[in-house]
């Protein structure tokens, strides 16, 4: 006989989680947000409490931590740490990116893996959640150094992943170059050509639109949110942070839909170009960041616009803000500045770019606020489509993949509205994404027993 359990309060739950995972600050932040959304839902749906889904879903199925030794161009031995968090496989193989950045630690990767579980569920595709990476910094490294690091990293990781087990992709610091080196080493050790990584080159198993997918998807999501107010991106002033993969294709799609992007940034500062970053300027940014691997400051010199060192772009007046760099890059003060300057929509290309206090301000002011786990789901969605194409050994056209991406972002939006609409009609997309993402995974976990 099962007994009716009282759900723990948010504080009780978080105190216990924190005592089991000391110092994992970003992980605590991500779980807390989900717990706040879910507790009322669990009260109405006690079977999830009885099955202790909240306790189980916040504990990774498996964590791998390993040494990554490699030799730099001077012949000196370097040692980094590699990680893979296999968070949840209830609805499909673990799926999520690899991040190479000096700030990487266990807490950051666990937050990303946790978010990924909900995000992947929202896409409607059969993918579990995972994340991995290393504290290796690809900046200022030669191609040969990056290759040797990737080969060493994959020499260990290949024992734990596979096309039906765990399928990593890119994230910060891991783009087409790194995926190529990682794939080459996997193939060499395992002697098999399989869809073990996504984000591959189009000539060797990659999907068209995968590089564009996260940025495009976030812009489609912002457009869906604006459409609920009979509005659109046409004619809007847009601020974007970052200047990497997500930021670049965000600019491309905003331009296509008739908006004007006026900022880009990197970890050294931001540029403000009031005339807008048009196609020609974007080509310059892509070359600067993807080939020359330079700093965004060079844009300001080339186009004679303002550059603000060690600053973020949220003080620039805008209608729409699309943070696309990293976690916790909009704090409460910056959120208030955005509201005061008339921003009506914030849609997150990055993962958890807004602090909890910033999110509270967006929701209190009832602006359109799309959290990353919904708004940036387009990247992993097209990764899912890449897995399907690999399994079928065929390639879809640009138009086919883009149509599917647009349909998926519409579906993610519909799910958020379904679970997030408040009694006054305001859509709380945070609640919508958290509850909508949870239900499918929780039902699968219950169906599969206590595992
Ligand atoms: P890239 O490495 O291509 O670009 C990252 C950008 O953000 C760079 O401009 C980088 O500047 C800046 N940045 C990174 N860390 C910091 C930091 N600590 N402070 C300030 N700026 C920083 O990564 P992506 O574009 O792929 O990823 C951007 C965000 O989008 C991340 O949050 C990622 O998790 C998220 N995301 C990415 C997906 C994808 O498909 N790639 C999918 C879903 C989410 P600099 O060069 O100076 O470091």
Short mmCIF file of C-alpha atoms and ligand atoms in Angstrom, two decimals:
data_model
loop_
_atom_site.label_atom_id
_atom_site.label_comp_id
_atom_site.label_asym_id
_atom_site.label_seq_id
_atom_site.Cartn_x
_atom_site.Cartn_y
_atom_site.Cartn_z
CA UNK A 1 0.00 0.00 0.00
CA UNK A 2 1.36 3.46 -0.82
CA UNK A 3 1.01 6.28 1.66
CA UNK A 4 0.32 9.90 0.76
CA UNK A 5 3.51 11.84 1.33
CA UNK A 6 3.70 15.50 2.13
CA UNK A 7 6.02 17.23 -0.34
CA UNK A 8 9.00 18.84 1.40
CA UNK A 9 8.93 22.62 1.50
CA UNK A 10 11.23 24.34 -0.95
CA UNK A 11 13.58 25.22 1.93
CA UNK A 12 13.65 21.68 3.32
CA UNK A 13 14.35 20.26 -0.10
CA UNK A 14 17.08 22.77 -0.90
CA UNK A 15 18.76 22.45 2.51
CA UNK A 16 19.08 18.72 1.98
CA UNK A 17 20.31 19.10 -1.60
CA UNK A 18 22.89 21.70 -0.56
CA UNK A 19 24.23 19.54 2.26
CA UNK A 20 24.73 16.70 -0.25
CA UNK A 21 26.32 18.95 -2.90
CA UNK A 22 28.34 21.62 -1.08
CA UNK A 23 29.73 24.48 -3.16
CA UNK A 24 27.78 23.65 -6.34
CA UNK A 25 26.24 27.12 -6.45
CA UNK A 26 24.94 27.18 -10.03
CA UNK A 27 23.45 23.70 -9.58
CA UNK A 28 21.61 24.87 -6.45
CA UNK A 29 20.34 27.93 -8.37
CA UNK A 30 19.00 25.83 -11.25
CA UNK A 31 17.32 23.24 -9.00
CA UNK A 32 15.79 25.90 -6.76
CA UNK A 33 14.07 27.57 -9.70
CA UNK A 34 12.57 24.26 -10.81
CA UNK A 35 11.48 23.31 -7.28
CA UNK A 36 9.67 26.64 -6.86
CA UNK A 37 7.74 26.01 -10.09
CA UNK A 38 7.00 22.38 -9.34
CA UNK A 39 5.90 22.25 -5.71
CA UNK A 40 2.33 23.53 -6.32
CA UNK A 41 2.05 21.11 -9.27
CA UNK A 42 3.22 18.20 -7.09
CA UNK A 43 0.57 19.04 -4.48
CA UNK A 44 -2.06 18.61 -7.20
CA UNK A 45 -0.37 15.45 -8.58
CA UNK A 46 0.68 13.37 -5.55
CA UNK A 47 1.88 10.35 -7.55
CA UNK A 48 5.06 12.28 -8.39
CA UNK A 49 5.65 12.88 -4.67
CA UNK A 50 5.11 9.23 -3.80
CA UNK A 51 7.60 8.21 -6.49
CA UNK A 52 10.09 10.79 -5.13
CA UNK A 53 10.65 12.14 -8.62
CA UNK A 54 12.05 15.47 -7.44
CA UNK A 55 14.66 13.73 -5.29
CA UNK A 56 15.59 11.34 -8.11
CA UNK A 57 15.61 13.84 -10.98
CA UNK A 58 18.06 16.11 -9.14
CA UNK A 59 20.58 13.28 -8.59
CA UNK A 60 22.69 12.44 -11.69
CA UNK A 61 22.51 8.83 -12.85
CA UNK A 62 26.29 8.89 -13.25
CA UNK A 63 29.18 11.37 -13.07
CA UNK A 64 32.51 10.75 -14.79
CA UNK A 65 35.59 12.79 -13.87
CA UNK A 66 38.91 12.07 -15.51
CA UNK A 67 42.46 13.31 -16.07
CA UNK A 68 43.25 14.83 -19.47
CA UNK A 69 47.04 15.02 -19.99
CA UNK A 70 48.40 16.55 -23.22
CA UNK A 71 51.59 18.08 -24.57
CA UNK A 72 51.72 21.75 -25.64
CA UNK A 73 53.71 23.18 -28.57
CA UNK A 74 56.74 23.77 -26.33
CA UNK A 75 56.83 20.10 -25.43
CA UNK A 76 55.59 20.74 -21.90
CA UNK A 77 53.02 18.40 -20.32
CA UNK A 78 49.72 20.01 -19.34
CA UNK A 79 46.97 18.47 -17.22
CA UNK A 80 43.28 19.38 -17.37
CA UNK A 81 40.19 17.79 -15.86
CA UNK A 82 37.45 16.22 -17.99
CA UNK A 83 33.82 15.64 -16.97
CA UNK A 84 30.66 14.02 -18.26
CA UNK A 85 27.44 14.28 -16.26
CA UNK A 86 24.95 11.60 -17.33
CA UNK A 87 21.93 13.16 -15.67
CA UNK A 88 18.81 11.35 -16.86
CA UNK A 89 18.11 8.72 -19.52
CA UNK A 90 14.38 8.14 -18.89
CA UNK A 91 13.26 9.31 -22.34
CA UNK A 92 16.36 8.66 -24.47
CA UNK A 93 20.17 8.53 -24.57
CA UNK A 94 21.98 11.24 -22.59
CA UNK A 95 22.28 14.28 -24.83
CA UNK A 96 23.95 17.64 -24.22
CA UNK A 97 27.01 19.67 -25.09
CA UNK A 98 30.64 19.82 -24.03
CA UNK A 99 31.98 23.10 -22.65
CA UNK A 100 35.70 23.95 -22.74
CA UNK A 101 36.28 27.03 -20.57
CA UNK A 102 38.61 27.77 -17.62
CA UNK A 103 35.58 28.41 -15.35
CA UNK A 104 34.18 24.89 -15.85
CA UNK A 105 33.61 22.96 -12.63
CA UNK A 106 31.28 20.26 -11.35
CA UNK A 107 28.56 22.67 -10.16
CA UNK A 108 28.35 24.46 -13.52
CA UNK A 109 28.17 21.22 -15.50
CA UNK A 110 25.54 19.77 -13.14
CA UNK A 111 23.38 22.89 -13.55
CA UNK A 112 23.70 22.60 -17.33
CA UNK A 113 22.93 18.85 -17.29
CA UNK A 114 19.92 19.38 -15.03
CA UNK A 115 18.50 22.11 -17.31
CA UNK A 116 19.16 19.89 -20.31
CA UNK A 117 16.81 17.18 -19.02
CA UNK A 118 13.84 19.58 -19.09
CA UNK A 119 14.92 21.27 -22.32
CA UNK A 120 15.29 18.00 -24.20
CA UNK A 121 11.91 16.84 -22.98
CA UNK A 122 10.31 20.08 -24.23
CA UNK A 123 11.61 19.50 -27.76
CA UNK A 124 9.28 16.46 -28.01
CA UNK A 125 12.25 14.37 -29.26
CA UNK A 126 13.46 11.20 -27.44
CA UNK A 127 16.58 12.56 -25.73
CA UNK A 128 17.74 12.26 -22.12
CA UNK A 129 19.93 14.92 -20.50
CA UNK A 130 23.68 15.21 -20.04
CA UNK A 131 26.51 17.72 -20.18
CA UNK A 132 30.28 17.63 -20.01
CA UNK A 133 33.48 19.48 -20.70
CA UNK A 134 36.76 20.58 -19.26
CA UNK A 135 38.55 23.51 -17.63
CA UNK A 136 40.74 23.60 -20.77
CA UNK A 137 40.85 27.06 -22.41
CA UNK A 138 41.03 26.88 -26.23
CA UNK A 139 41.84 30.62 -26.42
CA UNK A 140 45.43 31.39 -27.47
CA UNK A 141 46.05 27.70 -28.26
CA UNK A 142 47.28 26.54 -31.65
CA UNK A 143 45.13 24.19 -33.73
CA UNK A 144 47.63 21.41 -32.95
CA UNK A 145 47.33 22.00 -29.21
CA UNK A 146 43.53 21.95 -29.41
CA UNK A 147 43.74 18.71 -31.43
CA UNK A 148 46.05 17.02 -28.93
CA UNK A 149 43.81 18.06 -26.06
CA UNK A 150 40.67 16.80 -27.85
CA UNK A 151 42.36 13.48 -28.65
CA UNK A 152 43.35 12.96 -25.03
CA UNK A 153 39.88 13.98 -23.80
CA UNK A 154 38.17 11.55 -26.19
CA UNK A 155 40.57 8.71 -25.37
CA UNK A 156 38.83 8.47 -21.99
CA UNK A 157 35.35 9.74 -22.93
CA UNK A 158 34.94 7.17 -25.73
CA UNK A 159 34.63 4.40 -23.14
CA UNK A 160 31.42 5.94 -21.83
CA UNK A 161 29.52 7.30 -24.86
CA UNK A 162 27.90 5.84 -27.97
CA UNK A 163 25.08 6.59 -30.42
CA UNK A 164 22.54 4.78 -28.22
CA UNK A 165 24.11 5.69 -24.87
CA UNK A 166 25.32 9.27 -24.71
CA UNK A 167 25.71 11.71 -27.60
CA UNK A 168 27.68 14.90 -26.78
CA UNK A 169 27.65 18.11 -28.87
CA UNK A 170 29.24 21.59 -28.70
CA UNK A 171 28.81 24.44 -26.22
CA UNK A 172 31.05 27.33 -25.15
CA UNK A 173 34.55 26.75 -26.55
CA UNK A 174 33.48 23.67 -28.53
CA UNK A 175 32.60 24.42 -32.15
CA UNK A 176 33.10 22.70 -35.49
CA UNK A 177 36.89 22.45 -35.08
CA UNK A 178 36.73 20.69 -31.70
CA UNK A 179 33.86 18.37 -32.73
CA UNK A 180 35.99 17.33 -35.74
CA UNK A 181 39.01 16.40 -33.61
CA UNK A 182 36.82 14.61 -31.04
CA UNK A 183 34.97 12.64 -33.72
CA UNK A 184 38.20 11.67 -35.48
CA UNK A 185 39.65 10.23 -32.28
CA UNK A 186 36.44 8.33 -31.42
CA UNK A 187 36.35 6.79 -34.88
CA UNK A 188 40.01 5.84 -34.69
CA UNK A 189 39.74 4.11 -31.31
CA UNK A 190 36.38 2.41 -31.85
CA UNK A 191 36.79 1.77 -35.56
CA UNK A 192 33.22 2.79 -36.29
CA UNK A 193 31.61 5.71 -38.09
CA UNK A 194 28.50 6.47 -36.05
CA UNK A 195 26.44 9.42 -34.89
CA UNK A 196 28.25 9.59 -31.54
CA UNK A 197 28.55 13.39 -31.62
CA UNK A 198 26.32 16.05 -33.13
CA UNK A 199 27.45 19.33 -34.65
CA UNK A 200 29.57 17.38 -37.15
CA UNK A 201 30.62 18.92 -40.48
CA UNK A 202 27.95 18.70 -43.17
CA UNK A 203 30.24 16.53 -45.35
CA UNK A 204 30.73 13.87 -42.67
CA UNK A 205 27.37 13.26 -41.04
CA UNK A 206 26.38 16.69 -39.73
CA UNK A 207 22.98 18.24 -40.24
CA UNK A 208 22.47 21.47 -42.15
CA UNK A 209 21.16 24.24 -39.88
CA UNK A 210 22.82 22.74 -36.76
CA UNK A 211 25.30 25.64 -36.44
CA UNK A 212 22.44 28.13 -36.86
CA UNK A 213 19.88 26.25 -34.75
CA UNK A 214 20.27 27.73 -31.27
CA UNK A 215 20.34 31.35 -32.44
CA UNK A 216 17.60 30.88 -35.05
CA UNK A 217 15.50 28.92 -32.55
CA UNK A 218 15.75 31.62 -29.91
CA UNK A 219 14.64 34.26 -32.41
CA UNK A 220 11.71 32.05 -33.48
CA UNK A 221 10.78 31.69 -29.81
CA UNK A 222 10.95 35.47 -29.21
CA UNK A 223 8.77 35.99 -32.29
CA UNK A 224 6.23 33.47 -30.93
CA UNK A 225 6.12 35.34 -27.61
CA UNK A 226 5.68 38.69 -29.38
CA UNK A 227 2.95 37.21 -31.58
CA UNK A 228 0.86 36.54 -28.44
CA UNK A 229 0.69 40.35 -28.11
CA UNK A 230 -0.01 40.81 -31.84
CA UNK A 231 3.52 42.15 -32.16
CA UNK A 232 6.71 40.99 -33.93
CA UNK A 233 10.45 41.66 -34.22
CA UNK A 234 9.97 43.88 -37.27
CA UNK A 235 11.35 47.33 -36.52
CA UNK A 236 12.56 46.38 -33.03
CA UNK A 237 15.87 47.47 -31.51
CA UNK A 238 17.59 44.35 -30.16
CA UNK A 239 20.55 43.96 -27.79
CA UNK A 240 22.55 40.73 -28.01
CA UNK A 241 25.41 39.63 -25.74
CA UNK A 242 28.19 37.25 -26.74
CA UNK A 243 29.68 37.00 -30.22
CA UNK A 244 30.07 33.24 -30.55
CA UNK A 245 27.96 30.63 -32.26
CA UNK A 246 24.61 31.50 -30.68
CA UNK A 247 25.03 35.29 -30.90
CA UNK A 248 26.12 35.22 -34.56
CA UNK A 249 23.11 33.33 -35.86
CA UNK A 250 20.80 35.32 -33.59
CA UNK A 251 21.93 38.46 -35.41
CA UNK A 252 21.43 36.78 -38.79
CA UNK A 253 17.82 35.77 -38.03
CA UNK A 254 16.85 39.07 -36.34
CA UNK A 255 18.04 40.89 -39.48
CA UNK A 256 15.99 38.54 -41.63
CA UNK A 257 12.85 39.27 -39.60
CA UNK A 258 13.34 43.04 -39.85
CA UNK A 259 14.81 43.86 -36.42
CA UNK A 260 18.02 45.78 -35.75
CA UNK A 261 20.78 44.36 -33.50
CA UNK A 262 22.88 47.12 -31.93
CA UNK A 263 25.25 45.29 -29.54
CA UNK A 264 27.58 42.28 -29.33
CA UNK A 265 30.06 41.37 -26.59
CA UNK A 266 32.76 39.00 -25.43
CA UNK A 267 34.31 38.43 -22.05
CA UNK A 268 36.40 41.63 -22.47
CA UNK A 269 33.59 44.13 -23.21
CA UNK A 270 30.81 45.12 -25.64
CA UNK A 271 30.35 47.19 -28.80
CA UNK A 272 27.40 49.49 -29.51
CA UNK A 273 26.57 50.08 -33.15
CA UNK A 274 23.41 52.26 -33.34
CA UNK A 275 23.18 51.76 -37.13
CA UNK A 276 22.76 48.01 -36.63
CA UNK A 277 24.95 44.98 -37.36
CA UNK A 278 24.00 44.24 -40.96
CA UNK A 279 25.01 41.25 -43.10
CA UNK A 280 28.37 42.64 -44.13
CA UNK A 281 29.32 43.51 -40.54
CA UNK A 282 28.17 40.08 -39.39
CA UNK A 283 30.46 38.44 -41.94
CA UNK A 284 33.30 40.45 -40.39
CA UNK A 285 32.31 39.20 -36.90
CA UNK A 286 32.18 35.59 -38.09
CA UNK A 287 35.62 35.82 -39.61
CA UNK A 288 36.97 37.66 -36.55
CA UNK A 289 35.59 35.11 -34.07
CA UNK A 290 35.64 31.80 -35.97
CA UNK A 291 38.85 32.09 -38.00
CA UNK A 292 41.02 34.87 -36.61
CA UNK A 293 39.79 34.13 -33.06
CA UNK A 294 40.16 37.82 -32.14
CA UNK A 295 38.37 40.18 -29.73
CA UNK A 296 35.11 42.08 -30.36
CA UNK A 297 36.95 45.35 -29.71
CA UNK A 298 38.29 45.03 -33.27
CA UNK A 299 34.72 45.56 -34.56
CA UNK A 300 34.63 48.98 -32.88
CA UNK A 301 37.92 49.95 -34.54
CA UNK A 302 36.83 48.71 -37.95
CA UNK A 303 33.39 50.39 -37.97
CA UNK A 304 34.25 53.38 -35.75
CA UNK A 305 31.65 52.68 -33.07
CA UNK A 306 31.81 52.78 -29.25
CA UNK A 307 33.53 49.98 -27.32
CA UNK A 308 32.95 49.55 -23.57
CA UNK A 309 35.65 47.44 -21.89
CA UNK A 310 34.70 45.16 -18.98
CA UNK A 311 31.01 46.00 -19.37
CA UNK A 312 27.80 44.28 -20.48
CA UNK A 313 25.30 45.67 -22.99
CA UNK A 314 22.15 45.85 -20.83
CA UNK A 315 22.34 49.64 -20.32
CA UNK A 316 21.71 50.19 -24.04
CA UNK A 317 18.08 51.09 -24.75
CA UNK A 318 16.26 48.27 -26.53
CA UNK A 319 12.86 46.71 -27.18
CA UNK A 320 14.12 43.13 -27.04
CA UNK A 321 17.16 41.62 -25.25
CA UNK A 322 18.65 38.30 -26.34
CA UNK A 323 21.43 37.28 -23.90
CA UNK A 324 23.66 34.78 -25.72
CA UNK A 325 26.96 34.57 -23.81
CA UNK A 326 26.93 32.77 -20.45
CA UNK A 327 25.20 32.15 -17.09
CA UNK A 328 24.35 34.98 -14.66
CA UNK A 329 25.17 37.77 -17.11
CA UNK A 330 22.06 39.87 -16.23
CA UNK A 331 21.75 40.84 -12.56
CA UNK A 332 18.85 42.56 -10.75
CA UNK A 333 20.17 46.05 -11.39
CA UNK A 334 20.59 45.36 -15.10
CA UNK A 335 17.12 43.75 -15.28
CA UNK A 336 15.61 46.89 -13.76
CA UNK A 337 17.50 49.07 -16.26
CA UNK A 338 16.10 46.95 -19.10
CA UNK A 339 12.55 47.38 -17.77
CA UNK A 340 12.97 51.13 -17.17
CA UNK A 341 14.28 51.66 -20.69
CA UNK A 342 11.20 50.01 -22.19
CA UNK A 343 12.37 46.46 -22.97
CA UNK A 344 9.27 44.29 -23.56
CA UNK A 345 10.87 40.91 -24.25
CA UNK A 346 13.88 38.96 -22.96
CA UNK A 347 14.57 35.61 -24.61
CA UNK A 348 17.56 33.57 -23.50
CA UNK A 349 19.95 32.11 -26.08
CA UNK A 350 22.41 31.37 -23.28
CA UNK A 351 21.74 28.97 -20.41
CA UNK A 352 20.55 30.68 -17.20
CA UNK A 353 21.93 34.14 -18.18
CA UNK A 354 19.58 35.92 -15.75
CA UNK A 355 20.12 35.70 -11.99
CA UNK A 356 17.08 34.62 -9.91
CA UNK A 357 16.61 38.25 -8.79
CA UNK A 358 16.62 39.42 -12.43
CA UNK A 359 14.04 36.76 -13.34
CA UNK A 360 11.80 37.95 -10.46
CA UNK A 361 11.94 41.48 -11.86
CA UNK A 362 10.99 40.36 -15.37
CA UNK A 363 8.05 38.33 -14.06
CA UNK A 364 6.88 40.99 -11.59
CA UNK A 365 6.76 43.45 -14.48
CA UNK A 366 4.96 40.87 -16.63
CA UNK A 367 7.20 41.28 -19.67
CA UNK A 368 7.64 38.45 -22.16
CA UNK A 369 10.41 36.39 -20.59
CA UNK A 370 11.58 33.17 -22.26
CA UNK A 371 13.95 31.12 -20.05
CA UNK A 372 16.86 29.38 -21.76
CA UNK A 373 15.59 25.86 -21.25
CA UNK A 374 12.70 26.71 -23.58
CA UNK A 375 14.06 29.53 -25.74
CA UNK A 376 17.39 27.93 -26.69
CA UNK A 377 16.05 24.39 -27.18
CA UNK A 378 16.47 24.75 -30.95
CA UNK A 379 20.13 23.70 -30.79
CA UNK A 380 19.53 20.37 -29.16
CA UNK A 381 16.39 19.89 -31.26
CA UNK A 382 18.42 19.99 -34.47
CA UNK A 383 21.00 17.76 -32.77
CA UNK A 384 18.12 15.32 -32.33
CA UNK A 385 17.33 15.68 -36.03
CA UNK A 386 21.03 15.02 -36.80
CA UNK A 387 20.80 11.77 -34.79
CA UNK A 388 17.73 10.73 -36.81
CA UNK A 389 19.47 11.48 -40.12
CA UNK A 390 22.57 9.52 -38.99
CA UNK A 391 20.44 6.53 -37.95
CA UNK A 392 18.68 6.55 -41.33
CA UNK A 393 21.94 7.30 -43.19
CA UNK A 394 20.45 10.18 -45.14
CA UNK A 395 20.51 13.98 -45.13
CA UNK A 396 17.57 16.35 -45.14
CA UNK A 397 17.59 19.67 -46.98
CA UNK A 398 17.97 23.07 -45.36
CA UNK A 399 14.32 23.78 -45.90
CA UNK A 400 13.21 20.48 -44.31
CA UNK A 401 15.38 21.00 -41.21
CA UNK A 402 14.41 24.66 -40.83
CA UNK A 403 10.71 23.77 -41.12
CA UNK A 404 11.12 21.14 -38.40
CA UNK A 405 13.03 23.61 -36.21
CA UNK A 406 10.25 26.18 -36.58
CA UNK A 407 7.61 23.56 -35.79
CA UNK A 408 9.51 22.39 -32.69
CA UNK A 409 9.96 25.96 -31.37
CA UNK A 410 6.23 26.52 -31.87
CA UNK A 411 5.52 23.30 -29.93
CA UNK A 412 7.88 24.33 -27.11
CA UNK A 413 6.07 27.67 -26.94
CA UNK A 414 2.64 26.00 -26.90
CA UNK A 415 3.72 23.71 -24.04
CA UNK A 416 4.98 26.71 -22.04
CA UNK A 417 1.67 28.51 -22.53
CA UNK A 418 -0.29 25.38 -21.59
CA UNK A 419 1.47 24.93 -18.26
CA UNK A 420 2.44 28.56 -17.56
CA UNK A 421 -0.71 30.63 -18.07
CA UNK A 422 -1.72 32.37 -14.85
CA UNK A 423 -5.30 33.22 -13.85
CA UNK A 424 -4.84 36.83 -15.06
CA UNK A 425 -3.72 35.60 -18.49
CA UNK A 426 0.00 36.36 -18.03
CA UNK A 427 2.17 33.53 -19.29
CA UNK A 428 4.88 32.62 -16.79
CA UNK A 429 7.21 30.81 -19.21
CA UNK A 430 9.45 29.69 -16.32
CA UNK A 431 6.64 27.67 -14.76
CA UNK A 432 5.51 26.56 -18.21
CA UNK A 433 8.93 25.23 -19.19
CA UNK A 434 9.63 23.60 -15.85
CA UNK A 435 6.30 21.81 -15.52
CA UNK A 436 5.99 21.03 -19.24
CA UNK A 437 9.50 19.56 -19.33
CA UNK A 438 9.01 17.64 -16.09
CA UNK A 439 5.80 15.75 -16.85
CA UNK A 440 7.11 13.59 -19.71
CA UNK A 441 10.33 12.65 -17.89
CA UNK A 442 8.52 11.98 -14.60
CA UNK A 443 5.93 9.75 -16.28
CA UNK A 444 8.71 7.77 -17.98
CA UNK A 445 10.57 7.37 -14.68
CA UNK A 446 7.46 6.06 -12.97
CA UNK A 447 6.78 3.64 -15.85
CA UNK A 448 10.35 2.29 -15.65
CA UNK A 449 10.21 1.57 -11.90
CA UNK A 450 12.67 2.48 -9.18
CA UNK A 451 15.90 2.60 -11.18
P1 LIG B 1 30.79 30.24 -27.96
O1 LIG B 1 31.98 29.71 -27.29
O2 LIG B 1 30.65 30.13 -29.43
O3 LIG B 1 30.58 31.79 -27.58
C1 LIG B 1 30.47 32.20 -26.26
C2 LIG B 1 30.42 33.71 -26.21
O4 LIG B 1 30.13 34.13 -24.87
C3 LIG B 1 31.75 34.36 -26.57
O5 LIG B 1 31.50 35.61 -27.13
C4 LIG B 1 32.43 34.47 -25.20
O6 LIG B 1 33.40 35.50 -25.14
C5 LIG B 1 31.25 34.81 -24.31
N1 LIG B 1 31.51 34.33 -22.95
C6 LIG B 1 31.77 33.04 -22.58
N2 LIG B 1 31.99 32.98 -21.27
C7 LIG B 1 31.88 34.23 -20.81
C8 LIG B 1 31.99 34.81 -19.54
N3 LIG B 1 32.28 34.08 -18.45
N4 LIG B 1 31.77 36.15 -19.42
C9 LIG B 1 31.49 36.92 -20.50
N5 LIG B 1 31.37 36.42 -21.76
C10 LIG B 1 31.55 35.10 -21.89
O7 LIG B 1 29.53 29.55 -27.22
P2 LIG B 1 28.03 29.42 -27.69
O8 LIG B 1 27.64 30.59 -28.50
O9 LIG B 1 27.84 28.07 -28.23
O10 LIG B 1 27.25 29.46 -26.28
C11 LIG B 1 26.73 30.66 -25.71
C12 LIG B 1 25.67 30.33 -24.69
O11 LIG B 1 24.60 29.62 -25.33
C13 LIG B 1 26.12 29.43 -23.53
O12 LIG B 1 25.40 29.79 -22.36
C14 LIG B 1 25.67 28.05 -23.98
O13 LIG B 1 25.51 27.16 -22.90
C15 LIG B 1 24.35 28.41 -24.64
N6 LIG B 1 23.84 27.40 -25.57
C16 LIG B 1 24.58 27.01 -26.65
C17 LIG B 1 24.08 26.07 -27.53
C18 LIG B 1 24.78 25.71 -28.78
O14 LIG B 1 24.16 25.04 -29.62
N7 LIG B 1 26.01 26.13 -29.01
C19 LIG B 1 22.79 25.39 -27.27
C20 LIG B 1 22.06 25.94 -26.15
C21 LIG B 1 22.59 26.88 -25.33
P3 LIG B 1 34.95 35.08 -25.13
O15 LIG B 1 35.24 34.64 -26.52
O16 LIG B 1 35.66 36.33 -24.74
O17 LIG B 1 35.08 33.99 -24.11
#
